[in-house]
CSV table of C-alpha atoms in Angstrom, one decimal:
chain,number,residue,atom,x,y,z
R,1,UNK,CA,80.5,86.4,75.7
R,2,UNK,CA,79.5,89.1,73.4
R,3,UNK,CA,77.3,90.9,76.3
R,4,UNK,CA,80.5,90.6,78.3
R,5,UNK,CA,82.6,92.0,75.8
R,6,UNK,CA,80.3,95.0,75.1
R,7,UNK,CA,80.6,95.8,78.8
R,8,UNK,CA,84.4,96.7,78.6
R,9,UNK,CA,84.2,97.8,74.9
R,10,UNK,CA,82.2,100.1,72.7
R,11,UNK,CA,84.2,99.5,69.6
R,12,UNK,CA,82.5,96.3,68.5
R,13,UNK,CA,80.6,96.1,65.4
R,14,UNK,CA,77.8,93.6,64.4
R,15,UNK,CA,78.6,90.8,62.6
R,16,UNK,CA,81.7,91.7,62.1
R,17,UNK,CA,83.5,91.6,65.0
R,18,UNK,CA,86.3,93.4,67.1
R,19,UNK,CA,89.4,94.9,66.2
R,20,UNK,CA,92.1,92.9,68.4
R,21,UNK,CA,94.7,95.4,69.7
R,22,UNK,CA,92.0,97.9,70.6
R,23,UNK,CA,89.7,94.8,72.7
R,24,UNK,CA,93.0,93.8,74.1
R,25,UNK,CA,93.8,97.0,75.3
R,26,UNK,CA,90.2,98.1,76.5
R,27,UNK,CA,90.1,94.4,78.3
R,28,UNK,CA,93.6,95.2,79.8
R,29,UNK,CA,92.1,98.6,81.2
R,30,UNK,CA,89.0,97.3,82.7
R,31,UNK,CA,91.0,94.5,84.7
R,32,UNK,CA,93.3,97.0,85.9
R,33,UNK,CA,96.3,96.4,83.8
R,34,UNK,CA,97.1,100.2,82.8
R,35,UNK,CA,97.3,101.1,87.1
R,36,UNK,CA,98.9,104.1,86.9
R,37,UNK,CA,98.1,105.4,90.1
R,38,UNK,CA,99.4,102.9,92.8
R,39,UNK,CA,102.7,103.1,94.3
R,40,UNK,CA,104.9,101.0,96.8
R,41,UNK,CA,107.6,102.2,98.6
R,42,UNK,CA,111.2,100.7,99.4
R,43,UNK,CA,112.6,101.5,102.5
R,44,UNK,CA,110.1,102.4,105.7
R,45,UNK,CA,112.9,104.5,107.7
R,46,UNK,CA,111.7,108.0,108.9
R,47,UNK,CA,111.4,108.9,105.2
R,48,UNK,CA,109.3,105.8,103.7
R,49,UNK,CA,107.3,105.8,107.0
R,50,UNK,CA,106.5,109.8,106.4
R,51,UNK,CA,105.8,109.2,102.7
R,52,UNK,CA,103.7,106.4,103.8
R,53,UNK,CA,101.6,108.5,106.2
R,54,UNK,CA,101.5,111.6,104.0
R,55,UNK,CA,98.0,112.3,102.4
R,56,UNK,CA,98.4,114.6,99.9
R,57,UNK,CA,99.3,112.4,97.5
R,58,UNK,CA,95.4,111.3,97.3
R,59,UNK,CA,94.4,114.8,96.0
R,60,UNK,CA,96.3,114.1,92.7
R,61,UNK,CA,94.4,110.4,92.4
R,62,UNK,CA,98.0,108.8,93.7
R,63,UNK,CA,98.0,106.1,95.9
R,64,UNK,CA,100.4,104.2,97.9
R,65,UNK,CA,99.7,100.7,98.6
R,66,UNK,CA,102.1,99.6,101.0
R,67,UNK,CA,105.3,100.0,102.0
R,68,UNK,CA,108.4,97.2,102.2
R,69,UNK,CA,112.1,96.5,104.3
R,70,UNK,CA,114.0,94.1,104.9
R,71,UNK,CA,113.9,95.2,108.6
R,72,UNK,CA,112.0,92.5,110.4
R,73,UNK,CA,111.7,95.0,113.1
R,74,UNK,CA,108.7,96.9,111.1
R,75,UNK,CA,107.1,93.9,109.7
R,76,UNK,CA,103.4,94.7,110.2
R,77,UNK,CA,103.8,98.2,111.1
R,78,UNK,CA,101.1,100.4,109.6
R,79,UNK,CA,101.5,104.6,109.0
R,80,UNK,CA,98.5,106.3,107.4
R,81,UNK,CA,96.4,103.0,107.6
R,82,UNK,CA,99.3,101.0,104.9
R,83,UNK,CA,101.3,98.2,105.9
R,84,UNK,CA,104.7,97.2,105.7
R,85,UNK,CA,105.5,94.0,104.4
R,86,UNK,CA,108.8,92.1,103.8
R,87,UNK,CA,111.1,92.2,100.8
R,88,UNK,CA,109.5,88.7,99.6
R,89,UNK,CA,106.9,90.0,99.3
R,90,UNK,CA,106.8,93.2,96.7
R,91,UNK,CA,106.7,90.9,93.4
R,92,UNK,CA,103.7,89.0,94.0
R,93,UNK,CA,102.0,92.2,95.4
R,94,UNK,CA,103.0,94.4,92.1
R,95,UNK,CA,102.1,91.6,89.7
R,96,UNK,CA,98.7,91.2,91.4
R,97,UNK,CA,97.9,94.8,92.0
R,98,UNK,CA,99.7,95.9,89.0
R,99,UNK,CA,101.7,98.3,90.4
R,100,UNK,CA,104.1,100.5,87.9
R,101,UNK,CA,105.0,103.3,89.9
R,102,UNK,CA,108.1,102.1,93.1
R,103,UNK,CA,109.6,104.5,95.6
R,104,UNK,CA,113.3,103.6,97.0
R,105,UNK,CA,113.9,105.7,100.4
R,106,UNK,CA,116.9,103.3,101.3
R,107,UNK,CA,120.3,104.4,101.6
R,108,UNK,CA,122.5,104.6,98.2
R,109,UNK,CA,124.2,101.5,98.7
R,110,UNK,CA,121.1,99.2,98.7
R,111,UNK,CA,119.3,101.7,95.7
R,112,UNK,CA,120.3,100.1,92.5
R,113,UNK,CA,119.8,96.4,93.9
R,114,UNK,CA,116.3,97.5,94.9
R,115,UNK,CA,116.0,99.5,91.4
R,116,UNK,CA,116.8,96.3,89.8
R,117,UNK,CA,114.2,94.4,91.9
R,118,UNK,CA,111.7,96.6,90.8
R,119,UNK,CA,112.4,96.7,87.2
R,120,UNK,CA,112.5,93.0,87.2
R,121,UNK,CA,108.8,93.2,88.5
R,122,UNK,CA,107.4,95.0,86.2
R,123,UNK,CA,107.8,98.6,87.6
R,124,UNK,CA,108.1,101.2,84.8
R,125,UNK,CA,109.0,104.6,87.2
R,126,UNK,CA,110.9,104.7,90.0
R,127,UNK,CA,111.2,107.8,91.9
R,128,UNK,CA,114.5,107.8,94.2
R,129,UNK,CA,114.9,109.5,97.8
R,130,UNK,CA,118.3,108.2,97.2
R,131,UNK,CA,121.5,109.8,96.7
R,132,UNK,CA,122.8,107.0,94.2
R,133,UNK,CA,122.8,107.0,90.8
R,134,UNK,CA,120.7,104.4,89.3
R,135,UNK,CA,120.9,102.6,85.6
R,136,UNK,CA,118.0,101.3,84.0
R,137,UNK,CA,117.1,99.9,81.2
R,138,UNK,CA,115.4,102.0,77.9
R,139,UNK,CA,111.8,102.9,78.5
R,140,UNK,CA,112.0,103.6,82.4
R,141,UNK,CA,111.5,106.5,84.0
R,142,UNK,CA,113.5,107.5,87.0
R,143,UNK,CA,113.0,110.5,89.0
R,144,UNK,CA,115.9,112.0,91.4
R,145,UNK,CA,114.4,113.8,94.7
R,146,UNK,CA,118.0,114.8,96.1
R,147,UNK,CA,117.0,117.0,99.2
R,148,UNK,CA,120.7,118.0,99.9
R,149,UNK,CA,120.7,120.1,96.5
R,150,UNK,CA,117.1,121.7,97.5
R,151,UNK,CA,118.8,122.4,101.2
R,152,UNK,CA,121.9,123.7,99.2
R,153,UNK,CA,119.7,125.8,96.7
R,154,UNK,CA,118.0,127.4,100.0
R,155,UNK,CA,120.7,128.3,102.0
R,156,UNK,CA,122.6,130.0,98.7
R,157,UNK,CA,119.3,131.8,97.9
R,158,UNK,CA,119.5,133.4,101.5
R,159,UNK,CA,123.4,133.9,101.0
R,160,UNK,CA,122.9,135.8,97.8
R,161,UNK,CA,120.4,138.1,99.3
R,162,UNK,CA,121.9,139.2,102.6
């Protein structure tokens, strides 16, 4: 066991041991606990399917695992080489791949069940294609991506400078 442990850790000390929270966390970061960088999304319409297919995420180190809907209708469906699973699913897929990161592209009336969903898995940052507003708890992030207001912001740019 000691071998193993010095394989993950470099903070042992002879005869004297480990400190805990600093094996614990090393441990946690060599299974793949800390997974920053994987993604699902909710929702593969036009917009999920497109996110799903897009590859410049990958030149940032961000990847998107798969995508879900309750749309049987796209059950199986791959874009970009990622599949599209059911609903059922997404929990046992983000506790097993330790997935923190969830992207809704559903429509605003479905967002803050699916925000909830995801929370209650385990996700800690949800960006949302969505135009709803969505309450979470203390310590999650949420980003907004409202494409209406970055339309909006175009069209007054080219209004102000006719």
């Amino acid at each position: 066991v000691r071998k193993d442990l010095a394989s993950v850790s470099c903070t042992g000390k002879p005869k004297v041991g480990y400190e805990v929270k600093t094996l614990i966390s090393e441990l946690e970061s060599a299974l793949g606990y800390d997974n920053t960088a994987d993604a699902v999304i909710i929702g593969a319409g036009h917009l999920g399917m497109a996110l799903l297919d897009y590859k410049g995420f990958e030149e940032y180190g961000f990847n998107i695992v798969a995508g879900f809907d309750r749309n049987e209708k796209v059950w199986g469906k791959t874009e970009g080489g990622k599949p599209v699973f059911a609903m059922e699913k997404l929990p046992s897929l983000i506790a097993r791949m330790h997935i923190k990161i969830g992207i809704i592209t559903v429509p605003a009336k479905a967002a803050q069940e699916v925000c909830d969903l995801l929370v209650e898995n385990g996700i800690l940052a949800v960006w949302n294609f969505s135009s709803a507003h969505l309450n979470v708890p203390e310590g999650i992030l949420v980003r907004n991506e409202n494409m209406a207001v970055s339309l909006s912001l175009l069209v007054q740019h080219l209004t102000d400078n006719k």
